PDB file of C-alpha atoms in Angstrom:
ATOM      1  CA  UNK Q1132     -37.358  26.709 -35.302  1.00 54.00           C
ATOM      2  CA  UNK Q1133     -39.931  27.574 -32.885  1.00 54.00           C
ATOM      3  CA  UNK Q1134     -40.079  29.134 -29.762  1.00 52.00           C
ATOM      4  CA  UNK Q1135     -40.844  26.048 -28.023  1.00 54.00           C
ATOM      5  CA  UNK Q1136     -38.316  23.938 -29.699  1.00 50.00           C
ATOM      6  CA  UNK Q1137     -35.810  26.107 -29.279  1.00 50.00           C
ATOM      7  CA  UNK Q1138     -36.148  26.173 -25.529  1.00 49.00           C
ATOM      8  CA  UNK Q1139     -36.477  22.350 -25.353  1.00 50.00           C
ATOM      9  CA  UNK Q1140     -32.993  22.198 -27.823  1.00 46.00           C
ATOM     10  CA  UNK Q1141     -31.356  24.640 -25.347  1.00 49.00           C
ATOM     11  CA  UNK Q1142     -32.312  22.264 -22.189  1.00 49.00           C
ATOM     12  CA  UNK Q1143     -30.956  19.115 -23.860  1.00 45.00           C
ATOM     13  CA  UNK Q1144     -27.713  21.014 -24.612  1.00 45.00           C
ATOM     14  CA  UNK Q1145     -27.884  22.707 -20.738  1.00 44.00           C
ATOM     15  CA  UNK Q1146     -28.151  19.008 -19.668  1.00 48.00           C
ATOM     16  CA  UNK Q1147     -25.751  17.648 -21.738  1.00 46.00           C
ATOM     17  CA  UNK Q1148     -23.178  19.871 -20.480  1.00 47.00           C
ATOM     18  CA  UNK Q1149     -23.872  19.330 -16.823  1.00 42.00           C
ATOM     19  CA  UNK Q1150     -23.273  15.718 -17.658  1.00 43.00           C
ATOM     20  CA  UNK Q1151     -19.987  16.278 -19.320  1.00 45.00           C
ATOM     21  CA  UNK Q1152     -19.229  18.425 -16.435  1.00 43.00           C
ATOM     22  CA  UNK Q1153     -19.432  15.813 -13.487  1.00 43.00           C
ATOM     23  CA  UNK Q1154     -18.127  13.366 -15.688  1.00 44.00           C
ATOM     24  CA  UNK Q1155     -15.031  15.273 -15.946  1.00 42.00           C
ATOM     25  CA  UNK Q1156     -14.847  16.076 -12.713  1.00 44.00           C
ATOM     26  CA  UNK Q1157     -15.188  12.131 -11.911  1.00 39.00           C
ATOM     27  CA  UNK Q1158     -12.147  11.909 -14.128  1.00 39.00           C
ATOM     28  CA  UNK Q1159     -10.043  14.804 -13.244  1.00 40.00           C
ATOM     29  CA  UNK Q1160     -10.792  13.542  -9.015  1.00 42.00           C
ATOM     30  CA  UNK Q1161     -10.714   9.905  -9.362  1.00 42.00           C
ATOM     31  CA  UNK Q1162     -12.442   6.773  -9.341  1.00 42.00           C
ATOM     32  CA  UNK Q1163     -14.929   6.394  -6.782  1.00 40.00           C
ATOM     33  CA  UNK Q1164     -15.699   9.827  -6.297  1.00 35.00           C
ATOM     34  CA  UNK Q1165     -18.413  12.631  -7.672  1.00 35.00           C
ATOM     35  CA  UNK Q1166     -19.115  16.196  -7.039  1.00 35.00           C
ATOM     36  CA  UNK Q1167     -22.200  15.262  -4.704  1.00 35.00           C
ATOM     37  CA  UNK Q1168     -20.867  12.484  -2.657  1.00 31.00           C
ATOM     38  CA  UNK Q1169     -21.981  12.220   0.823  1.00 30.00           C
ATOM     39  CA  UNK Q1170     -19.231   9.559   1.694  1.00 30.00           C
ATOM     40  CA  UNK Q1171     -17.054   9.938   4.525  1.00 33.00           C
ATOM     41  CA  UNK Q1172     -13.478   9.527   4.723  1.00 35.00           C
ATOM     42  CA  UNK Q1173     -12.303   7.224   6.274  1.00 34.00           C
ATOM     43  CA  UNK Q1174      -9.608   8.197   8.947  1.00 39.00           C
ATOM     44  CA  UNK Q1175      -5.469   6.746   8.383  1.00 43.00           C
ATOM     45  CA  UNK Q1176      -5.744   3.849  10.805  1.00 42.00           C
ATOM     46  CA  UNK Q1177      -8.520   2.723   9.253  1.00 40.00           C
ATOM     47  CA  UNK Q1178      -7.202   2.373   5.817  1.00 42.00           C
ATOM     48  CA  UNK Q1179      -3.478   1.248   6.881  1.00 43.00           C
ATOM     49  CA  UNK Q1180      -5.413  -1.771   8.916  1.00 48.00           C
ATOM     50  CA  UNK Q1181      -6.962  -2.552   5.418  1.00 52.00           C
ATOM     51  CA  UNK Q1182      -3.584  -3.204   3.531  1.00 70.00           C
ATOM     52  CA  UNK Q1183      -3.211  -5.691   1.420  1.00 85.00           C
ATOM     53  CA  UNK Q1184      -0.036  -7.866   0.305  1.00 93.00           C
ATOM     54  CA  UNK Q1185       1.055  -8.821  -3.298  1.00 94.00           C
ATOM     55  CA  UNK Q1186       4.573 -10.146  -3.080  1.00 96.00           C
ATOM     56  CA  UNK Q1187       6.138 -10.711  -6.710  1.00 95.00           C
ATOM     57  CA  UNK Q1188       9.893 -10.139  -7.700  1.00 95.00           C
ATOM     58  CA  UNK Q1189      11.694  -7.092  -8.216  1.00 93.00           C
ATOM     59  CA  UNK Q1190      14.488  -6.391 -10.495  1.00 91.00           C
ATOM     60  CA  UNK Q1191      16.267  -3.455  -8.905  1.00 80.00           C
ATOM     61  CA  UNK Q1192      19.547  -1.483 -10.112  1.00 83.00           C
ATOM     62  CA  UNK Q1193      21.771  -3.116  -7.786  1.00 79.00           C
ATOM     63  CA  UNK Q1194      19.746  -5.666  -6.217  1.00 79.00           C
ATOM     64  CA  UNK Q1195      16.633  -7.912  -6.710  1.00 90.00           C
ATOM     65  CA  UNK Q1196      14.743  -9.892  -4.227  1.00 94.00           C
ATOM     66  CA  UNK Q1197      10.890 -10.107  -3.117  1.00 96.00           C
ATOM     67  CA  UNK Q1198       8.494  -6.729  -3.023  1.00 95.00           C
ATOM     68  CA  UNK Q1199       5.302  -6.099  -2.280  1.00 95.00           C
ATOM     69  CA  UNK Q1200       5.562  -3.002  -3.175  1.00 94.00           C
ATOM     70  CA  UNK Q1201       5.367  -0.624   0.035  1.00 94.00           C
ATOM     71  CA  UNK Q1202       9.121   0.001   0.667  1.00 93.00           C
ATOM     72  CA  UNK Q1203      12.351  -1.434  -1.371  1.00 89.00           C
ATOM     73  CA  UNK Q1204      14.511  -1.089   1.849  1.00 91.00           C
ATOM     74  CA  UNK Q1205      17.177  -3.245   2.125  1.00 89.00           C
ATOM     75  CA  UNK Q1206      19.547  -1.440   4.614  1.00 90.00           C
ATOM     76  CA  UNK Q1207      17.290   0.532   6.910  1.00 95.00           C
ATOM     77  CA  UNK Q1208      17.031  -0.516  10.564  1.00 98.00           C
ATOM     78  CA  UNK Q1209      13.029  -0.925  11.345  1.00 98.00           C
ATOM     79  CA  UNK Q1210      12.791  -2.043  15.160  1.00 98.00           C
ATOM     80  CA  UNK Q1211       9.551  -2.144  17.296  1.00 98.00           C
ATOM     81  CA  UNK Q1212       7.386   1.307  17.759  1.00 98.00           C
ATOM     82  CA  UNK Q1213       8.332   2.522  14.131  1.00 98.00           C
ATOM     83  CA  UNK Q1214       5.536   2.328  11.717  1.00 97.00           C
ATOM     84  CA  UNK Q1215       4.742   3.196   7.864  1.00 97.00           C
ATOM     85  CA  UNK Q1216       5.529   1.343   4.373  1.00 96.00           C
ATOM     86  CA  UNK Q1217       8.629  -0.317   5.763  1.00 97.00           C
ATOM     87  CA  UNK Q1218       6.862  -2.053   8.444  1.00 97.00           C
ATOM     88  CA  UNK Q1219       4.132  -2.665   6.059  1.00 97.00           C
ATOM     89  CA  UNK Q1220       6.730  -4.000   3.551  1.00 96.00           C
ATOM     90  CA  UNK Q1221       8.084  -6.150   6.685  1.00 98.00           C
ATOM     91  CA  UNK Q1222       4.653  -7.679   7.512  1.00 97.00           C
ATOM     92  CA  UNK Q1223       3.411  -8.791   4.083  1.00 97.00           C
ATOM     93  CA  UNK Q1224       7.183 -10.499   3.373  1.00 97.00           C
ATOM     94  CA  UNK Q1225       6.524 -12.240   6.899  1.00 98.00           C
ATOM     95  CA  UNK Q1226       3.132 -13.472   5.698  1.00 97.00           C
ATOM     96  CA  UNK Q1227       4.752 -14.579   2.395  1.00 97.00           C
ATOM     97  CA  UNK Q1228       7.603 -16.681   4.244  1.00 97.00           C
ATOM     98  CA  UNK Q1229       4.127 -18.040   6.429  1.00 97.00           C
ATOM     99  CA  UNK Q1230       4.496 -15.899   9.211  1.00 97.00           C
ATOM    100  CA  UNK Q1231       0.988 -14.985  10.971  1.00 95.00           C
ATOM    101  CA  UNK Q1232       0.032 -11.002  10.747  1.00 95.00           C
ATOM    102  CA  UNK Q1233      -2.155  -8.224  10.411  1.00 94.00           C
ATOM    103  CA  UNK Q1234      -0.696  -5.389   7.850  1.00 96.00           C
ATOM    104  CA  UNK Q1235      -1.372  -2.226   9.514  1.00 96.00           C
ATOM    105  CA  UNK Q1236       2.284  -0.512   9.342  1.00 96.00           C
ATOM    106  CA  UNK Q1237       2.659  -0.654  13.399  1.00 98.00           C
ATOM    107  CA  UNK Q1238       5.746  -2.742  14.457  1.00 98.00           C
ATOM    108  CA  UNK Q1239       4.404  -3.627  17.582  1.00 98.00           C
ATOM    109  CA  UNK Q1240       4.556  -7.259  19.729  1.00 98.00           C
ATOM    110  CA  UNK Q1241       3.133  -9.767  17.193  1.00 98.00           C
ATOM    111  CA  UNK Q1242       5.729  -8.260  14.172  1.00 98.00           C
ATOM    112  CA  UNK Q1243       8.453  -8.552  16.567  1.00 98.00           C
ATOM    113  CA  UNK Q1244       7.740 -11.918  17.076  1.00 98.00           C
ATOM    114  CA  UNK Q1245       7.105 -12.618  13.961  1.00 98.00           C
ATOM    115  CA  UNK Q1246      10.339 -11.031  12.564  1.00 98.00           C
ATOM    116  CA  UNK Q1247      12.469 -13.185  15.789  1.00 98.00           C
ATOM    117  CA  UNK Q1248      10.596 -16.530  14.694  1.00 98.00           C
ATOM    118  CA  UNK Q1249      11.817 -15.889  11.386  1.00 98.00           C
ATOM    119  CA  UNK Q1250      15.185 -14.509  12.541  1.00 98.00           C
ATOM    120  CA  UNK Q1251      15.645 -17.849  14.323  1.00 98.00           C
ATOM    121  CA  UNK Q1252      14.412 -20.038  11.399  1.00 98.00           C
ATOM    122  CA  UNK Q1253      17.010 -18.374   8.708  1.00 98.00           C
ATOM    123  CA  UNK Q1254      19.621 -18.661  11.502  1.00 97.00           C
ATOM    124  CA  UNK Q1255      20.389 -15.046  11.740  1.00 96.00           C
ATOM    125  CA  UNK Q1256      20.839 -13.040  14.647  1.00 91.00           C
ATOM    126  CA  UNK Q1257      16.957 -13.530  16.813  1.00 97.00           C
ATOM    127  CA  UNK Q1258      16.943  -9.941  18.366  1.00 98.00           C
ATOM    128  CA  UNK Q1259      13.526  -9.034  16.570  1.00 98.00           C
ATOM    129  CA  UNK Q1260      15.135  -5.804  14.997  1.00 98.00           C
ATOM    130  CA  UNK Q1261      15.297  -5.735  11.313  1.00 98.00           C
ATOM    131  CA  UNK Q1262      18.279  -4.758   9.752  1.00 97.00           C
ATOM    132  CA  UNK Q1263      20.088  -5.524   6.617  1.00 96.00           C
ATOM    133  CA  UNK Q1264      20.608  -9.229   7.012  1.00 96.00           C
ATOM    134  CA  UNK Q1265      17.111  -9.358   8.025  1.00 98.00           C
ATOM    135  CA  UNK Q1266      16.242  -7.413   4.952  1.00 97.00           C
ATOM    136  CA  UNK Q1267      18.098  -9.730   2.933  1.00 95.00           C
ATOM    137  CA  UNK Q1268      16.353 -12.796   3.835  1.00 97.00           C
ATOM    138  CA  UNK Q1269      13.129 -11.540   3.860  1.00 97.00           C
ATOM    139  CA  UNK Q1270      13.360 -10.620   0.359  1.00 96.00           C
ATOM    140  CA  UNK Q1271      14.844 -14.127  -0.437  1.00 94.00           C
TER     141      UNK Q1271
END
């Protein structure tokens, strides 16, 4: 081997393992993501106002009812000013029983009202606080 091929053999091999590198690192940190990227993250709020809801039946150990798959409380008091998966859990099972809302895992005026319309509708205590009978029906 030459000189000259022998340098061009080691750069094909130099490159192919650079490749293999950031492809593993691609794998090893996740879709959407390389060791270069110049994307910013985006901040908490931002994604929790993106949420999404897909509702579908859950077969628990001692219960089954409606999901979508942020929280599996059933006995957990959730009132207005608490926020996270529950409330996010308690928005998209509003929406599925055709209840108007954004999902961003705030229980603030419009999930309260949302939660006493639907209070009122099943015929359960209206008070806008969800608790376990609330939990119940919403999973119904």
């Amino acid at each position: 081997m030459s000189m000259r091929s022998s340098t061009r053999f080691r750069g094909v091999i130099t490159g192919a393992a650079l490749c293999s590198a950031l492809a593993l690192g691609t794998v090893l940190a996740g879709p959407g993501t390389a060791a270069a990227s110049t994307e910013v993250e985006r901040d908490a709020s931002a994604v929790s106002a993106q949420a999404t809801c897909s509702v579908r039946w859950k077969n628990g150990v001692d219960y089954a009812g409606l999901t979508a798959d942020y929280s599996w409380a059933w006995n957990v008091v959730i009132r207005q000013g608490d926020s996270g998966d529950r409330v996010r859990e308690i928005q998209c099972l509003a929406i599925y029983h055709g209840y108007s809302l954004t999902v961003d895992g705030q229980f603030g005026p419009a999930t309260k009202n949302a939660v006493t319309a639907f209070q009122r509708a099943r015929g359960i205590g209206a008070d806008g606080i969800v608790g376990p009978s609330t939990w119940r029906q919403l999973r119904k």
